[in-house]
Coordinates of N, CA and C in Angstrom, one line a residue:
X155 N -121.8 -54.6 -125.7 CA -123.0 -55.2 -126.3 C -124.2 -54.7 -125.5
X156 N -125.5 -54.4 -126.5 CA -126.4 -54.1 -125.5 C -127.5 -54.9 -125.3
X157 N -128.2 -54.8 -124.5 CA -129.4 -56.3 -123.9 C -130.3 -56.1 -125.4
X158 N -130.8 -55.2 -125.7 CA -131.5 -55.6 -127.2 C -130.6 -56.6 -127.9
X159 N -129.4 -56.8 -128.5 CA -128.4 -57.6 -129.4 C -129.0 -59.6 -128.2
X160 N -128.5 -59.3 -127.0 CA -129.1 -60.7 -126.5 C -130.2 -61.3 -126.9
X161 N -131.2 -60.3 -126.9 CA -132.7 -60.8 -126.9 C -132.8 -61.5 -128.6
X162 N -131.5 -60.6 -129.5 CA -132.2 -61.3 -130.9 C -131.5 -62.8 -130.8
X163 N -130.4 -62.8 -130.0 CA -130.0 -64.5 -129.8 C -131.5 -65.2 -129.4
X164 N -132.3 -64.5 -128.6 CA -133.4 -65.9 -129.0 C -134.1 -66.7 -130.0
X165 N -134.1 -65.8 -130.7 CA -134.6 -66.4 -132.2 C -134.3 -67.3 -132.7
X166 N -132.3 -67.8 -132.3 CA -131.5 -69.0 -132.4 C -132.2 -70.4 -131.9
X167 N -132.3 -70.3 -130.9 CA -133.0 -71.5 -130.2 C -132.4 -72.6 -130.3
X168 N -130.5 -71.6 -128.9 CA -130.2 -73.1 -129.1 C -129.8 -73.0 -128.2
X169 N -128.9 -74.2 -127.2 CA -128.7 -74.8 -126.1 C -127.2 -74.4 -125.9
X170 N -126.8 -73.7 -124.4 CA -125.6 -73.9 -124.2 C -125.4 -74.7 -123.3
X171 N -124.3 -75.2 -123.4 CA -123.5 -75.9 -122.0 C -122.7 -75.1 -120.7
X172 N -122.4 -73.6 -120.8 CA -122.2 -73.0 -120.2 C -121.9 -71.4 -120.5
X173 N -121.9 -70.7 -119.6 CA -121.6 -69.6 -119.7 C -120.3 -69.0 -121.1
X174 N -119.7 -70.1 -120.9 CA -118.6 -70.0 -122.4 C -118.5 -70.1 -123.4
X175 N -119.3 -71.1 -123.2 CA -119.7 -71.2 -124.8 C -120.7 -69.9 -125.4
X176 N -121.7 -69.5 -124.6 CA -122.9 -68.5 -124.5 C -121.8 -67.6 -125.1
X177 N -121.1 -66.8 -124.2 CA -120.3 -65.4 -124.6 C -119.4 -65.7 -125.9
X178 N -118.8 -67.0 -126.7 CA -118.4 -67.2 -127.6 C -119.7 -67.0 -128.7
X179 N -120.8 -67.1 -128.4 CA -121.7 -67.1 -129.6 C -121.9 -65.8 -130.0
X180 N -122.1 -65.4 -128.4 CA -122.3 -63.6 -128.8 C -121.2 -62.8 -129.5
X181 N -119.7 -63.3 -129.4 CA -118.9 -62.5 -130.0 C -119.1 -63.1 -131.0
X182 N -119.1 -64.7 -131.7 CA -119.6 -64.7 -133.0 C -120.6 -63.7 -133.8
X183 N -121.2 -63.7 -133.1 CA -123.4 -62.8 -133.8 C -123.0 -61.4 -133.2
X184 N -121.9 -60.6 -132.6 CA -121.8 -59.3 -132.8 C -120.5 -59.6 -133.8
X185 N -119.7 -59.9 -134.4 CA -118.7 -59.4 -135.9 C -119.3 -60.4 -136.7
X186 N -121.0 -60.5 -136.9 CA -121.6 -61.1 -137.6 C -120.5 -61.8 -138.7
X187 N -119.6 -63.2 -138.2 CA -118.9 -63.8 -138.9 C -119.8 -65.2 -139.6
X188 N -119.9 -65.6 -140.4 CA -120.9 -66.0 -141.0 C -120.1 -67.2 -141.8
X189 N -119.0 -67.3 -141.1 CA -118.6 -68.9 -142.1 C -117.7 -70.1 -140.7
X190 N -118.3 -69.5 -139.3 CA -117.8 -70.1 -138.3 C -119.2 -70.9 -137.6
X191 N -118.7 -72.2 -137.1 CA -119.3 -72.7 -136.8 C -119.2 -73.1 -135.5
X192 N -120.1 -73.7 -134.2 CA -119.9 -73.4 -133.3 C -120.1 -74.9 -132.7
X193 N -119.2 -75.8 -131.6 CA -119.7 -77.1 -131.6 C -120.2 -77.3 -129.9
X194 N -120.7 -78.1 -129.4 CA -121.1 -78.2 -127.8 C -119.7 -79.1 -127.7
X195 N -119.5 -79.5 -126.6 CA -118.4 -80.7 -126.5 C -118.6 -82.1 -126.5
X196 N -120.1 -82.6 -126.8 CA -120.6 -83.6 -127.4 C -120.9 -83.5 -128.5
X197 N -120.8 -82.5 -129.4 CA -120.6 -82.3 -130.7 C -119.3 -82.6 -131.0
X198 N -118.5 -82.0 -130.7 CA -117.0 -82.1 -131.1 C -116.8 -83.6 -130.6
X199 N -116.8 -84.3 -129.4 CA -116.2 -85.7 -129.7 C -116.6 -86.3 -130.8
X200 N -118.1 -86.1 -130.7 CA -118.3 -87.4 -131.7 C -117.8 -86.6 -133.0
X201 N -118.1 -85.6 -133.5 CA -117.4 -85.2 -134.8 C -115.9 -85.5 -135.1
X202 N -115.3 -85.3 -134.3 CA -113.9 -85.1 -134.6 C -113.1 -86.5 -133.6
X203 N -113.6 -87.3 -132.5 CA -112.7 -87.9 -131.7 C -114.1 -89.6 -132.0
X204 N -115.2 -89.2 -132.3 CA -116.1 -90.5 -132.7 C -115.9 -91.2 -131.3
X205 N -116.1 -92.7 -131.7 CA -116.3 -93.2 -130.3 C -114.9 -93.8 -129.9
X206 N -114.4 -93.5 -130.0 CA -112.7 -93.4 -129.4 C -112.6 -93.4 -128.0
X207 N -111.8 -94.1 -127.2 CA -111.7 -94.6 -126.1 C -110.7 -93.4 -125.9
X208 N -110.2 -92.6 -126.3 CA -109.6 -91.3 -125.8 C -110.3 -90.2 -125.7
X209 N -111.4 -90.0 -125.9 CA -112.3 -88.9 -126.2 C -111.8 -88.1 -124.7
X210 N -111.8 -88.9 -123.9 CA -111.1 -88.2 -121.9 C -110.3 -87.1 -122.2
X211 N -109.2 -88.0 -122.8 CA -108.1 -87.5 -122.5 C -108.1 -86.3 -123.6
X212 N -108.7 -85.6 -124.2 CA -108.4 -85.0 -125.7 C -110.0 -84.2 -125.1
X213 N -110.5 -84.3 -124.2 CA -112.1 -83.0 -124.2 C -111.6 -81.9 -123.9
X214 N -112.6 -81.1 -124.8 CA -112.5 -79.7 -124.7 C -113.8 -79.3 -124.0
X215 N -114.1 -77.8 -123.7 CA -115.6 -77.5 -123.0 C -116.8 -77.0 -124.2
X216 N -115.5 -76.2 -125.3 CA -116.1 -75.5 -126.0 C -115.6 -75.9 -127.4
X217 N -116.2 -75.1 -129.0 CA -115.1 -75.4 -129.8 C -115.7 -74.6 -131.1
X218 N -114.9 -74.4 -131.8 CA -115.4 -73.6 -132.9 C -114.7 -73.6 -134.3
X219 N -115.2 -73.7 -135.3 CA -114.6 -73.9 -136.7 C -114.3 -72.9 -138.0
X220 N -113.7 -72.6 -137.8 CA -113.8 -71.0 -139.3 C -113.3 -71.4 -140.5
X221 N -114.2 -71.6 -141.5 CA -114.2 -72.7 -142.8 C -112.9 -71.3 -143.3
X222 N -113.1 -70.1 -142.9 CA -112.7 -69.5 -143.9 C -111.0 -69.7 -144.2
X223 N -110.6 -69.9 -142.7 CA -108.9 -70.0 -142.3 C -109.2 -71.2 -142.0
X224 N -109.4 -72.4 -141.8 CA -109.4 -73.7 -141.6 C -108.7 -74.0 -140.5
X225 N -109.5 -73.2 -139.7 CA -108.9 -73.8 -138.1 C -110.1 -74.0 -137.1
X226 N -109.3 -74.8 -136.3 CA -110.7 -75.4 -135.1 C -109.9 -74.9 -134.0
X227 N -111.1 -74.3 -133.7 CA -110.3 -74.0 -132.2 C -110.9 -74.3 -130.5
X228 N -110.2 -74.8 -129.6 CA -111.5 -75.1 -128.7 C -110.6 -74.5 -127.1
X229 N -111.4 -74.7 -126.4 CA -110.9 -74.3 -125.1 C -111.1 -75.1 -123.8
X230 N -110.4 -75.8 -123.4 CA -109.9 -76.8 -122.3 C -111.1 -76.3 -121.2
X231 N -111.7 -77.8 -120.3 CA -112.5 -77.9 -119.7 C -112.5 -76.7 -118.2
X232 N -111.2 -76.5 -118.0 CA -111.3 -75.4 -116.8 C -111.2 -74.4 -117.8
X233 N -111.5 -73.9 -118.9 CA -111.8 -72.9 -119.6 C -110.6 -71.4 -119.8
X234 N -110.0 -71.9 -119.5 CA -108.8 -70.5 -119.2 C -107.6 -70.8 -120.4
X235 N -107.7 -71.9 -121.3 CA -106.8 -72.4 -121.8 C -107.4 -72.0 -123.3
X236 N -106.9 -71.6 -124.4 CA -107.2 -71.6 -125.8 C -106.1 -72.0 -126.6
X237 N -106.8 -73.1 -127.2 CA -105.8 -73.5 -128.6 C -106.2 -73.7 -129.8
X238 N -104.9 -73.3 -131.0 CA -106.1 -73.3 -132.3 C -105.1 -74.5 -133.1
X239 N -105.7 -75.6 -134.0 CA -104.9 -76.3 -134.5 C -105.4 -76.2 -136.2
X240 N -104.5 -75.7 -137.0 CA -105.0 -75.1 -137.8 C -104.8 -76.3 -139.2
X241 N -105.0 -76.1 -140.3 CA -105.4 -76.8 -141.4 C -105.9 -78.0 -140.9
X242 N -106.7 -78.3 -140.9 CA -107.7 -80.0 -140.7 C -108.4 -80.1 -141.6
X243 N -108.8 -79.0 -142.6 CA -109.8 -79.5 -143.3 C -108.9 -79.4 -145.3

């Protein structure tokens, strides 16, 4: 990727929570996939775990949605872990 392709991420104007999520957006906006969605990890509880007294035990750091194959997929708070759980929707 080259630093011009970063700079057009500004235009987005949006917030990460970490460096992982960051590099997940950029591989999204370089294979310009256009039917994935991308969640913070206070997006995803409340969307998917709401106010659930388990939300602890079930966080993820990062997470992401691809309408097109209907999977969510997120990756565990020490970040080294990926799992996809597929048809939800």
């Amino acid at each position: 990727m080259e630093l011009s392709d970063l700079f057009c991420l500004e235009n987005k104007q949006e917030l990460y929570n970490n460096v992982l999520e960051l590099y997940i957006h950029i591989l999204i906006y370089e294979h310009q996939i256009n039917n994935i969605y991308c969640l913070s990890c206070q997006e995803g509880d409340l969307l998917f775990f709401g106010d659930s007294i388990h939300i602890n035990e079930k966080h993820f750091t990062f997470a992401y949605i691809n309408n097109a194959f209907n999977t969510f997929t997120y990756v565990d708070p020490i970040g080294n872990e990926e799992s996809i759980l597929s048809q939800l929707f």
